[in-house]
Coordinates of C-alpha atoms and ligand atoms in Angstrom, one line a residue:
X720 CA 9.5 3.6 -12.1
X721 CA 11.6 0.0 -12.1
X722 CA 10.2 -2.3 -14.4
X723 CA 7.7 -4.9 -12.8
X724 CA 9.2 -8.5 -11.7
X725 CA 9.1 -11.0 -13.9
X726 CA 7.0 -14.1 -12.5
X727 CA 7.6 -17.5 -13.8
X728 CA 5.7 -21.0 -12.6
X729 CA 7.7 -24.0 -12.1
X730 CA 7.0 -27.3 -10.7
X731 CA 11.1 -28.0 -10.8
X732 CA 13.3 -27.0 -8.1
X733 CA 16.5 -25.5 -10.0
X734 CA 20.2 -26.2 -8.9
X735 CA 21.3 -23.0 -10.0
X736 CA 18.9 -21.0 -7.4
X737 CA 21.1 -19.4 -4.7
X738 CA 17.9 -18.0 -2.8
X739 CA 14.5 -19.7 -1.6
X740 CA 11.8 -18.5 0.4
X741 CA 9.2 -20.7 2.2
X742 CA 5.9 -19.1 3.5
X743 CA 4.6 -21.1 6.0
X744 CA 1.9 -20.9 8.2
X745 CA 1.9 -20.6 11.8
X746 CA 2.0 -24.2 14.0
X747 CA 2.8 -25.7 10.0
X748 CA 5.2 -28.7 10.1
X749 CA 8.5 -27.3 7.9
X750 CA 9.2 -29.6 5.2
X751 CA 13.1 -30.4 6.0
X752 CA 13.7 -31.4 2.2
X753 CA 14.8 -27.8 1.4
X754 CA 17.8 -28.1 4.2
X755 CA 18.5 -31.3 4.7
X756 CA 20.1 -32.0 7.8
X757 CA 18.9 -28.5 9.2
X758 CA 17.5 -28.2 12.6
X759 CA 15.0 -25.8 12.7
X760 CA 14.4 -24.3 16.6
X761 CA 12.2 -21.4 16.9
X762 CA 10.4 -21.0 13.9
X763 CA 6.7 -21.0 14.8
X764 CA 5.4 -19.2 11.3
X765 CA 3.6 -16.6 13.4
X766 CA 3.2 -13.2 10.8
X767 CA 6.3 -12.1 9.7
X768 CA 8.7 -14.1 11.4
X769 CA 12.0 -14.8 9.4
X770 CA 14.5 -17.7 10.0
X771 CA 17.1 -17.5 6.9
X772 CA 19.5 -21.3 6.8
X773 CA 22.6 -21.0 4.5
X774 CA 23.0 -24.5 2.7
X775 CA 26.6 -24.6 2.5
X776 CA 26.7 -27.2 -0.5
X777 CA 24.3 -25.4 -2.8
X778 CA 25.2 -22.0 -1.3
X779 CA 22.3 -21.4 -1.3
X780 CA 19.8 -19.4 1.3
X781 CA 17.0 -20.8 2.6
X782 CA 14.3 -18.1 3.8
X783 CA 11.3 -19.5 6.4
X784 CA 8.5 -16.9 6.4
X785 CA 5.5 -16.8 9.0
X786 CA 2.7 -16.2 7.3
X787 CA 0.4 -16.7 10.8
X788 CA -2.8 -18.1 10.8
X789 CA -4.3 -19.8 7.6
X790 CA -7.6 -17.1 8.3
X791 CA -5.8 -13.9 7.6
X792 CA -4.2 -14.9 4.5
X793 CA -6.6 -12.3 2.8
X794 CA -4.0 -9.8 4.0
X795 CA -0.9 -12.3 3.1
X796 CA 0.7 -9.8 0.9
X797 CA 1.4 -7.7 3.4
X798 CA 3.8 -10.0 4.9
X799 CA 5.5 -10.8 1.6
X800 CA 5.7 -6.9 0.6
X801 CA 7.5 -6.4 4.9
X802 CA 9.6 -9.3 3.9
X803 CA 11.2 -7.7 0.8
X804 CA 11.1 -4.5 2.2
X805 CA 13.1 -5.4 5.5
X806 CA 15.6 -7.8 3.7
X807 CA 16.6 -5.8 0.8
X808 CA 20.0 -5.6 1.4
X809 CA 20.3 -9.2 1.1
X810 CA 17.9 -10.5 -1.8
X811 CA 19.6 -10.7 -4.6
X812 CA 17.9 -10.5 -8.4
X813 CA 16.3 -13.9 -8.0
X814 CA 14.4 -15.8 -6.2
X815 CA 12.8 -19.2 -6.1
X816 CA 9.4 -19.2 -3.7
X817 CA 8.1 -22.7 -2.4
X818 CA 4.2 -22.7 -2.5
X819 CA 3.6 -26.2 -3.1
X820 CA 2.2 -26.4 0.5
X821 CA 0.1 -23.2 0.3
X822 CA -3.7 -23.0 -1.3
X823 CA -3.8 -20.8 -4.1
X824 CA -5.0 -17.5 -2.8
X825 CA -1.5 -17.5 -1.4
X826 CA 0.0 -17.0 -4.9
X827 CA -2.3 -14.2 -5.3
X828 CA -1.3 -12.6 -2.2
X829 CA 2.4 -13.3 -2.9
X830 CA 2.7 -11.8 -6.5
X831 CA 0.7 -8.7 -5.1
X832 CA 3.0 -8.2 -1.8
X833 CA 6.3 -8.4 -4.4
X834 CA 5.0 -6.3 -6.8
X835 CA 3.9 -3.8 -4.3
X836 CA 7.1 -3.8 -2.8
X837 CA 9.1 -1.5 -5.0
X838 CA 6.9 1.2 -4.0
X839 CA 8.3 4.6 -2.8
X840 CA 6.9 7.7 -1.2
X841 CA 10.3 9.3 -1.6
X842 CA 9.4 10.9 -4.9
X843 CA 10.9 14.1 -4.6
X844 CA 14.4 13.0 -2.9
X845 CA 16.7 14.5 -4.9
X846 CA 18.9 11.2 -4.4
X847 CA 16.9 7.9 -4.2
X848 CA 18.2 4.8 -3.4
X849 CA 14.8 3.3 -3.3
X850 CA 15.8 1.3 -6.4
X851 CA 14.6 -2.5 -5.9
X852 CA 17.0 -5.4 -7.0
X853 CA 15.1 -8.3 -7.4
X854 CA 13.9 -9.1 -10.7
X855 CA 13.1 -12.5 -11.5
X856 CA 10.4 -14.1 -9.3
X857 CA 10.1 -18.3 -10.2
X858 CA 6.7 -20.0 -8.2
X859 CA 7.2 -23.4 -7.6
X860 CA 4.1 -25.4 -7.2
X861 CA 2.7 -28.4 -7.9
X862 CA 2.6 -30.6 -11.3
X863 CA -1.0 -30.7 -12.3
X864 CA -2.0 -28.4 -9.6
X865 CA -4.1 -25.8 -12.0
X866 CA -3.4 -22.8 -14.3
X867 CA -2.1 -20.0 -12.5
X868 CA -2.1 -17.5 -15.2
X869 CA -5.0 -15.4 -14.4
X870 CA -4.4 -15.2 -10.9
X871 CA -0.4 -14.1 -11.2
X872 CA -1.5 -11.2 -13.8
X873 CA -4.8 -10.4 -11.7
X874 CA -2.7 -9.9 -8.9
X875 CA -0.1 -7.8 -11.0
X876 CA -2.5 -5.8 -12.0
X877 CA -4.3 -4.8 -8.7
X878 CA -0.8 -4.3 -7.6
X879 CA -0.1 -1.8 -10.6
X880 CA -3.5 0.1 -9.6
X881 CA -3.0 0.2 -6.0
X882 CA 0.3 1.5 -6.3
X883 CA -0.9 4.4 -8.6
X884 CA -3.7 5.2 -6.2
X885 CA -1.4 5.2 -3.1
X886 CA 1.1 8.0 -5.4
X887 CA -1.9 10.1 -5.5
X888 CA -3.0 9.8 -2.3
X889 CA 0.4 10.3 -1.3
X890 CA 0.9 13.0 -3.6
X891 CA 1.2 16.8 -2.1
X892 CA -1.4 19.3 -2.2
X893 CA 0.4 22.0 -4.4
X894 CA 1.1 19.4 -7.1
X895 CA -2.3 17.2 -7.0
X896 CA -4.3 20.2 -8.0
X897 CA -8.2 19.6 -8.8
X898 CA -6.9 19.9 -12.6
X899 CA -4.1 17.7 -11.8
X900 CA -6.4 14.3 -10.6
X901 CA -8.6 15.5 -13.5
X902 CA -5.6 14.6 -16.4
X903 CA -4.7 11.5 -14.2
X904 CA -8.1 10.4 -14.7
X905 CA -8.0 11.2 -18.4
X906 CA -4.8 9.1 -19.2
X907 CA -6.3 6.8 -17.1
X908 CA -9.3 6.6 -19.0
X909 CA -7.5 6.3 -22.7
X910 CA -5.1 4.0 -21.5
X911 CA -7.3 1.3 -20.2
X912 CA -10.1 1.8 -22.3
X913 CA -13.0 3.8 -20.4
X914 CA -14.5 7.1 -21.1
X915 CA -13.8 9.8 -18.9
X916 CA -14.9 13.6 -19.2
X917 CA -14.1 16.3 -16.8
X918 CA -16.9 19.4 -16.1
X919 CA -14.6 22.3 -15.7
X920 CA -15.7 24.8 -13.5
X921 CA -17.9 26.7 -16.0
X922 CA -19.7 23.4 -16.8
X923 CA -20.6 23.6 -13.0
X924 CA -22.2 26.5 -13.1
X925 CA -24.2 25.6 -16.2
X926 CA -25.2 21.8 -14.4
X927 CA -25.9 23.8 -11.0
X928 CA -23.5 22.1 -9.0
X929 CA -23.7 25.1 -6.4
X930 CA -22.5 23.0 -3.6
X931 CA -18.9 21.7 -5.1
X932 CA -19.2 25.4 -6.6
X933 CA -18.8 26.4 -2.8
X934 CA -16.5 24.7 -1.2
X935 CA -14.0 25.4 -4.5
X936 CA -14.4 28.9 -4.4
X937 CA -11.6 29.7 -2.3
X938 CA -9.0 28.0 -4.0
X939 CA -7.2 29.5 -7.1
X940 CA -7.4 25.6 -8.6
X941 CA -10.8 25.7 -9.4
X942 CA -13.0 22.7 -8.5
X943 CA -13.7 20.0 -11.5
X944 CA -16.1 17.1 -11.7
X945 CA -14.8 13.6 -12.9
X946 CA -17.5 11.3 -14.7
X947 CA -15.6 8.1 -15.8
X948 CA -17.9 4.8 -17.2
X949 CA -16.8 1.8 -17.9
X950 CA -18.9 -0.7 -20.1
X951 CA -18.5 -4.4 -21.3
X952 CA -19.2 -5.2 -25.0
X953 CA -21.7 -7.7 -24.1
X954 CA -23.5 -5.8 -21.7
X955 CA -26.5 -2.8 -22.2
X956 CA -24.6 0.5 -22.0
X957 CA -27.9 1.7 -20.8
X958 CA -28.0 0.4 -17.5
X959 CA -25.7 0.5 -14.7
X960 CA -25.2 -2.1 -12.2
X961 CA -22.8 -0.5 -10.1
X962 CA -22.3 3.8 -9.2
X963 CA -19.3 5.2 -7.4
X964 CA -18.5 8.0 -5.9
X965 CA -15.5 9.4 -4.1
X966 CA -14.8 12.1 -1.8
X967 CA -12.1 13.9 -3.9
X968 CA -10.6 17.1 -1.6
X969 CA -7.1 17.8 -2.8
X970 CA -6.2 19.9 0.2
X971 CA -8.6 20.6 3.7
X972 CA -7.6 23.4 5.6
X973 CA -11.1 23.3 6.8
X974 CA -11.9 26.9 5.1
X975 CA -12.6 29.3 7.4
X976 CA -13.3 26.8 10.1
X977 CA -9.9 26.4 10.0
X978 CA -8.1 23.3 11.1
X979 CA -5.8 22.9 13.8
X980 CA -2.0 23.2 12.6
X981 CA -1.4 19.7 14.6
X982 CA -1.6 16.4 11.3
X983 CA -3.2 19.3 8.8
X984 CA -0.2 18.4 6.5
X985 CA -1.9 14.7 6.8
X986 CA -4.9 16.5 5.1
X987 CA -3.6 15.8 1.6
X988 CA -5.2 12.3 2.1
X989 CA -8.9 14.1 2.2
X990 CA -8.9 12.7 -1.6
X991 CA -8.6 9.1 -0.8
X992 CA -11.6 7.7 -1.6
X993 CA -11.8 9.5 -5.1
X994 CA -8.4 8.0 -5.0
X995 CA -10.3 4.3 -4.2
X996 CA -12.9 4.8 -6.6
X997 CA -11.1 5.5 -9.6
X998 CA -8.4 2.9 -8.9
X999 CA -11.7 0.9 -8.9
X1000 CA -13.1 1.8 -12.3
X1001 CA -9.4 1.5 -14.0
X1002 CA -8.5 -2.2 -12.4
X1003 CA -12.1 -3.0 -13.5
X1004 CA -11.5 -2.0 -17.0
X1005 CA -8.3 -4.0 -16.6
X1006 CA -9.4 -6.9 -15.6
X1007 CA -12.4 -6.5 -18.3
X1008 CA -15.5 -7.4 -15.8
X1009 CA -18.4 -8.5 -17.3
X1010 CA -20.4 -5.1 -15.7
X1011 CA -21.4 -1.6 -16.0
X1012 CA -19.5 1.1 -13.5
X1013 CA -20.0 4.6 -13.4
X1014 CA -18.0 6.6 -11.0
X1015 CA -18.5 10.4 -10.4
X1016 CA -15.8 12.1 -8.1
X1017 CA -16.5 16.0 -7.0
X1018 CA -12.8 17.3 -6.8
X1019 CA -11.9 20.8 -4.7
X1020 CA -9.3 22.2 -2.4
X1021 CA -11.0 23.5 0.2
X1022 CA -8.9 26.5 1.5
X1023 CA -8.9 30.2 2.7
X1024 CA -9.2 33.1 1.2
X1025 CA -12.0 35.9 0.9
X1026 CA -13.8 34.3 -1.2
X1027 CA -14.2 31.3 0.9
X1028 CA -17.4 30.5 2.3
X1029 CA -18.2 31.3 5.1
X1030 CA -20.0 29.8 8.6
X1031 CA -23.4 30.8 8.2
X1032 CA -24.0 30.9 4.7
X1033 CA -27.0 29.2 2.6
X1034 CA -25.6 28.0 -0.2
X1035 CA -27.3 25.9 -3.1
X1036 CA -27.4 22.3 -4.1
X1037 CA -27.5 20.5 -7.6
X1038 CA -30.7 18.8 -5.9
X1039 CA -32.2 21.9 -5.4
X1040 CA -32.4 21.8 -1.7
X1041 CA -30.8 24.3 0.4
X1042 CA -27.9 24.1 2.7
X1043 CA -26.9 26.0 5.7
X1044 CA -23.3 25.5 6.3
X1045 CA -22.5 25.7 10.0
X1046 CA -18.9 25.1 9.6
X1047 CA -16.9 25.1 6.5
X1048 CA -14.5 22.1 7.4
X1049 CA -17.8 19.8 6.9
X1050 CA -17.0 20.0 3.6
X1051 CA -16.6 16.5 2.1
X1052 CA -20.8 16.3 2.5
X1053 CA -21.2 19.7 0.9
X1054 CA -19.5 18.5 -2.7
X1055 CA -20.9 14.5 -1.9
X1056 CA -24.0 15.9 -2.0
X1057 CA -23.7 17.6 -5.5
X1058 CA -22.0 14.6 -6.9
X1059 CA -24.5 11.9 -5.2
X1060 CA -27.7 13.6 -6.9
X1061 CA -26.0 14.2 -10.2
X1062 CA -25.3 9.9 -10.3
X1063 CA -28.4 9.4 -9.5
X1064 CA -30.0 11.5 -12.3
X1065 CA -27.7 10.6 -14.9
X1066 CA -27.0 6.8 -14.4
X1067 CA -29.4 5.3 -12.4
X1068 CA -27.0 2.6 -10.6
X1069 CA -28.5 -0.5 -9.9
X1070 CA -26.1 0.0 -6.6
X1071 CA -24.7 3.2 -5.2
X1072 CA -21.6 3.2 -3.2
X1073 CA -19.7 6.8 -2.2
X1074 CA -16.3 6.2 -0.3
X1075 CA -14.9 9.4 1.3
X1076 CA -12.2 10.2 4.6
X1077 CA -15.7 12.0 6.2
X1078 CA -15.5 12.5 9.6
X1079 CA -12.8 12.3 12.3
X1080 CA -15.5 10.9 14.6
X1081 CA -15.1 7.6 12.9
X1082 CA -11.4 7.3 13.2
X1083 CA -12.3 7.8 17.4
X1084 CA -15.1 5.4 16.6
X1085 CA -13.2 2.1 14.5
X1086 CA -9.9 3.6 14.3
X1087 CA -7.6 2.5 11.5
X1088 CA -9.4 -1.0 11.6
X1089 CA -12.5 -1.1 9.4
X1090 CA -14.3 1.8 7.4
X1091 CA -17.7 2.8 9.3
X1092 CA -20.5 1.3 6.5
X1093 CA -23.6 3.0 6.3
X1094 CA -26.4 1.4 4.0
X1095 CA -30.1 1.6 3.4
X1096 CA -30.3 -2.0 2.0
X1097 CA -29.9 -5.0 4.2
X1098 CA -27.8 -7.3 1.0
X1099 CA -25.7 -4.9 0.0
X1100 CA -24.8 -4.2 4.0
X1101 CA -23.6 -8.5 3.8
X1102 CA -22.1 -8.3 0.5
X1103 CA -19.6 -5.6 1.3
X1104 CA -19.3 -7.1 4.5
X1105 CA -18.4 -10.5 3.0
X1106 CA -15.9 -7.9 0.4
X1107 CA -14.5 -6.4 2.9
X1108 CA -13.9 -9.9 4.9
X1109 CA -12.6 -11.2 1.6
X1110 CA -10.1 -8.6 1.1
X1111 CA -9.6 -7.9 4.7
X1112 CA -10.5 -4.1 4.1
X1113 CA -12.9 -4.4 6.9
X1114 CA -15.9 -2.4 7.6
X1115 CA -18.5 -2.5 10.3
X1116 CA -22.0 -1.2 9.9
X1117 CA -23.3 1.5 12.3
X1118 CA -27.1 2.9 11.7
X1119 CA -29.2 5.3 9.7
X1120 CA -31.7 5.6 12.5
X1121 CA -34.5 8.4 11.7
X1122 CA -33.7 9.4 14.7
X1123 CA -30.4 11.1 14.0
X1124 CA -32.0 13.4 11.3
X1125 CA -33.4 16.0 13.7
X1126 CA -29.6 16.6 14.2
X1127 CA -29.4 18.2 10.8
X1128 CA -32.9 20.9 10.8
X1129 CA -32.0 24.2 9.8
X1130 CA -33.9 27.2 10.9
X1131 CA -32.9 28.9 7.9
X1132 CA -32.4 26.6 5.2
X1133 CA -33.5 23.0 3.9
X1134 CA -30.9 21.0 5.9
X1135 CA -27.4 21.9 7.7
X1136 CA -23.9 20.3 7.3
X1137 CA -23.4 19.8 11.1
X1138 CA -25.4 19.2 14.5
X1139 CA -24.7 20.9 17.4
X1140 CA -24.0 18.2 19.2
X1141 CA -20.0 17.2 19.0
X1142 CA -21.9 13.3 19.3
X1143 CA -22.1 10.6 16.8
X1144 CA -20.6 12.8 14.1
X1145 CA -20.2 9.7 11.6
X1146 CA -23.8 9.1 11.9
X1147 CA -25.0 12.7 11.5
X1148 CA -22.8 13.3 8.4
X1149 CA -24.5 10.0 6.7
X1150 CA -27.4 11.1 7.3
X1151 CA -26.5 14.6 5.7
X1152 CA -25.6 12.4 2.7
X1153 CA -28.8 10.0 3.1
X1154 CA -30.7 13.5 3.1
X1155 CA -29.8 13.4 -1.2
X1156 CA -30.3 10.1 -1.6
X1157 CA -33.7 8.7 -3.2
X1158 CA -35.8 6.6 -1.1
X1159 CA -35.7 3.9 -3.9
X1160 CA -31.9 3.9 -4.5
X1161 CA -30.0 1.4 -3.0
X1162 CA -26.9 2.8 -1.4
X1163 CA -24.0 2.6 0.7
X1164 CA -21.6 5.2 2.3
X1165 CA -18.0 3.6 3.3
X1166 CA -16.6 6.5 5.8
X1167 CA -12.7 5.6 5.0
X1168 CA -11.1 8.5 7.3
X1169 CA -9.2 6.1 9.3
X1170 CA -8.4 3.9 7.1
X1171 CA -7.2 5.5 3.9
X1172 CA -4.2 6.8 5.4
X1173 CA -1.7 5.8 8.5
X1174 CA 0.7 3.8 9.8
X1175 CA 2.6 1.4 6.7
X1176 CA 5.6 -0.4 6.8
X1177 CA 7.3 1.4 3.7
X1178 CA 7.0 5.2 5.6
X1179 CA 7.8 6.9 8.8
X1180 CA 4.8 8.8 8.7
X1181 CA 1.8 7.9 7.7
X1182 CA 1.1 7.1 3.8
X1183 CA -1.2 6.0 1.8
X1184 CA -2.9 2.5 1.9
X1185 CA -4.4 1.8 -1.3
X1186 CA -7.9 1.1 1.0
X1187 CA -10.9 0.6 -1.3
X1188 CA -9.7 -0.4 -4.3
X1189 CA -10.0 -4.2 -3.2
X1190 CA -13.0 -3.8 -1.5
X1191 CA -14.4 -2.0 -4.6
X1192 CA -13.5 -4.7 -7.0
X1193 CA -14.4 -7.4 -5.1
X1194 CA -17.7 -6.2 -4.5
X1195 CA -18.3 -5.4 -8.4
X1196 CA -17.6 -9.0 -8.8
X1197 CA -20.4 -9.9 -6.2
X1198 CA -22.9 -7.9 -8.9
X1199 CA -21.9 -10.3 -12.3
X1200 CA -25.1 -11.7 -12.9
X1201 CA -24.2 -15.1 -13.8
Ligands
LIG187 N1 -11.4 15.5 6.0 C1 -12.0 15.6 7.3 C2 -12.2 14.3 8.0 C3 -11.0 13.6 8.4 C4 -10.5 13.6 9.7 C5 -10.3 12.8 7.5 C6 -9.4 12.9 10.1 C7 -9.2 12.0 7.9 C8 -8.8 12.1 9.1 C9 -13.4 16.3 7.2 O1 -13.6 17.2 6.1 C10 -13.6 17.1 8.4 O2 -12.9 18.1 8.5 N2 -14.5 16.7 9.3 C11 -14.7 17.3 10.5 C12 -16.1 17.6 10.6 C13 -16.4 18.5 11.7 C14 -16.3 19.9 11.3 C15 -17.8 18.2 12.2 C16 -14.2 16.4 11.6 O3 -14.5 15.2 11.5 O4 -13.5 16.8 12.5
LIG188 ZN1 -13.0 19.2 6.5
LIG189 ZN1 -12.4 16.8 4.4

C-alpha cells in the first residue's frame, strides 16, 4: 500500500508550485489570472475534458479540468480519480488545486477522487508498476471561506473504506474464502472500534441456520455468519436504529444449477453487498456517528460437489418455514433469508436494509445505472432515494405487489426460491425475501447485481465499484435524531 497523500489548505498561491489544476465546470468562465496572457480555445469544462498550458516564466503547468454540470458533482470524484489516473506519467509529487471557484462539496469530491486513485486491482502481478507519484496535495481556497478539516478527513476516510471494500470485492474466490471475509471483518472490528463475532459453522447448526447451512454444504470453506455492532457512547446500546445485511457469496457456480462458463469468473463479485455493508459499519465507526448499526452478513461459497444441494430439495429455515429449492443458483435468497430473520430477532432495527448482487433480471431491468429498491415503507423508499441522489449511487423503486407472491407457492413446502415464470425475477426474489420479513418491520432490499461490479476506469475488465458504502452512510446520517 503507498502511503495516503498528504492534503494541505492554503489561501496563498505559491511561486515555487510547478503544477496546478483547475476544475471547472462546464459553460464556467476560466479565470485567466492563472495564465496570464493565455488564450484558451476549446475548453468547454464538459466531464473530464483536459486542456494542460505550460507558463513558460514560472515553468509551471496549468491543468483545466471539466468537471460538467454543477448537478452531477455528487459523482465529481470520479473525474478527479480519471484525471490522475490518465495523466500519471506527467504529475509530478505535487500539486497545487484551485477551488476557490467551486462550492465545498467539490473538496469533498476532490480529496476522495485522489485518494482513490492509487488503487490497484493488479495485486498479484508479480512486477507492479502501479506505484503512484504524487504525494503532496495543497487546496487553495478562499480566506475566511470555512473550516475544511472535517470534510478533507471525512473524505479520506470514505476513500480508505471504499478502497478496502473494492480489494475484497475484487479479491479471488480461492483466497476470499468464507473464513477469509470472516478475519477481515475481525481486524476490522478491533481496529476501528466495533464488536464483531463470527458463528462458525457449528454455531449454525446450534442457532438453526439450515438455510445458509445449505447453500454452504458443498464447499470445503464452510459457511460463517458475521454479526458486527457498532454503538455510540451517548446512545442506548439497547436499541438499534439502523440493521444491515449483505449478501455475502464468496464464489457462485450456481451449485448444481450450474452457471453458464460465459462471465462465471465475474461471480467472485456475488459478495458485494456484504462487501457494502461492512464498509458501512467500519466508515460509520470511523466517522463516530451519533447511532446504533448492526449488520449481519450470511457468508458461503456456493459450489458443486455431492454434497451440494440439490433441485428439488426441502430444506429448512432459521424462521422455521420451509423452503423448496427449485434451483440451486437462487441462492443469495436461501442464506438472506436465514440472516434477515436472525436480525430481526436479535436486534430489532428501527430500519432494516439487506443489499445483495440478487438477480440477473435486474441488471436487464436498470442495468449498471441504479440498484432496483424494494421497500415496505413509503419514507424510507424517499430517504434512500434522496441517499442515493446525494451520493449518486442511484436506485429506483420497483413494487412489492401481493400479487407477485403466488409466484413463490410450493406444493411441497412453505415457499419456493423461484417461479416458473423466467418474468419479473427481481420482483419475485423480493418477495421471496419479504416472505421472512415481519409485517411490522420496516425494510428495504437494494438488489446491487448490476451495479456492484462493471465497467471502471482503473481495469480492463470489470472491477469492483465500492457501490453501497456511500449510499449506506449517507442514509445512516438521514436516521440521527437531532
Ligand atoms: N449471483 C447471482 C445474480 C447475479 C447475476 C449477480 C448477474 C451479478 C450479476 C444470483 O445468485 C443468481 O444466480 N441469480 C439467478 C437466479 C435465477 C436462477 C432465477 C439469475 O439471476 O440468473
Ligand atoms: Zn446464484
Ligand atoms: Zn448469487
Amino acid at each position: 500500500m503507498t502511503k495516503p497523500i498528504k492534503f494541505e489548505l492554503t489561501t496563498q498561491l505559491p511561486d515555487h508550485i510547478y503544477q496546478v489544476l483547475v476544475p471547472y465546470f462546464q459553460g464556467a468562465v476560466i479565470d485567466n489570472s492563472l495564465v496570464p496572457g493565455a488564450v484558451i480555445e476549446d475548453f468547454s469544462g464538459k466531464k473530464k475534458e483536459l486542456y494542460s498550458l505550460l507558463v513558460q516564466e514560472q515553468q509551471r503547468t496549468v491543468f483545466l479540468l471539466g468537471l460538467g454540470e454543477e448537478r452531477l458533482l455528487p459523482e465529481g470524484f470520479r473525474t478527479f480519480r480519471h484525471f490522475i489516473n490518465t495523466e500519471k506519467a506527467r504529475i509530478k509529487s505535487s500539486l497545487l488545486i484551485d477551488l476557490r471557484h467551486l462550492p465545498e462539496l467539490a473538496i469533498y469530491q476532490c480529496v476522495l477522487g485522489l485518494s482513490l486513485s492509487d488503487y490497484s486491482v493488479g495485486v498479484y502481478k508479480t512486477e507492479n508498476d502501479e506505484s503512484h507519484l504524487l504525494r503532496q496535495v495543497q487546496l487553495l481556497i478562499t480566506e475566511g471561506a470555512g473550516d475544511f478539516d472535517t470534510v478533507i478527513h471525512e473524505a479520506q476516510q470514505t476513500a480508505a473504506v471504499m478502497k478496502s471494500v473494492c480489494a475484497l470485492v475484487d479479491a479471488p474466490g480461492n483466497i476470499k474464502t468464507p473464513q477469509y471475509l470472516g478475519q477481515w471483518a475481525i481486524n476490522s472490528g478491533k481496529q476501528h472500534g466495533y464488536a464483531v463475532e463470527v458463528l462458525d459453522q457449528e454455531t449454525l447448526k446450534e442457532k438453526n441456520l439450515q438455510a445458509l447451512l445449505a447453500v454452504g454444504r458443498g464447499s470445503e470453506h464452510p459457511p460463517i455468519l458475521i454479526k458486527a455492532v457498532y454503538t455510540h457512547s451517548d446512545k442506548d446500546p439497547s436499541k438499534i436504529d439502523l440493521g444491515l445485511v449483505g449478501k455475502g457469496v464468496t464464489f457462485d457456480t450456481g451449485g448444481l444449477s450450474l452457471k453458464k462458463p460465459t462471465n462465471m469468473h465475474y461471480m467472485k463479485s456475488d459478495m458485494g453487498g456484504g462487501a457494502a455493508v461492512l464498509g458501512a459499519i467500519e466508515l460509520i465507526a470511523r466517522l463516530q456517528l451519533p447511532l446504533n448499526v448492526a449488520a449481519i452478513i450470511p457468508v458461503a461459497e456456493n459450489s458443486v460437489d455431492s454434497l451440494s444441494i440439490r433441485p428439488g430439495d426441502v430444506i429448512q429455515s432459521h424462521a422455521g418455514k420451509s423452503i423448496e429449492v427449485i434451483d440451486t443458483d437462487a441462492e443469495g435468497r436461501l442464506i438472506l433469508a436465514d440472516a434477515l430473520c436472525y436480525i430481526q430477532e436479535n436486534y430489532h432495527p428501527e430500519v432494516l436494509v439487506d443489499l445483495a448482487t440478487l438477480t440477473g433480471s435486474c441488471v436487464a431491468t436498470l442495468g449498471d445505472k441504479a440498484a432496483g429498491l424494494f421497500t415496505n415503507d413509503q419514507t424510507l423508499a424517499d430517504s434512500i432515494t434522496q441517499a442515493g441522489d446525494n451520493t449518486q449511487e442511484r436506485v429506483w423503486r420497483l413494487p412489492l405487489w401481493e400479487s407477485y407472491q403466488e409466484a413463490l407457492y410450493s406444493d411441497i413446502a412453505d415457499v419456493k426460491n423461484l417461479s416458473e415464470k423466467p418474468v419479473a425475477g427481481a420482483i419475485t426474489a423480493a418477495k421471496f425475501l419479504e416472505f421472512f420479513i415481519d409485517e411490522k418491520q420496516k425494510w428495504a432490499h437494494l438488489d446491487i447485481a448490476g451495479v456492484a461490479f462493471g465497467d471502471t476506469d482503473h481495469a480492463r475488465m470489470k472491477s469492483a465499484t465500492g457501490y453501497g458504502v456511500r449510499l449506506l452512510v449517507d442514509f445512516a446520517r438521514s436516521l440521527i435524531s437531532t
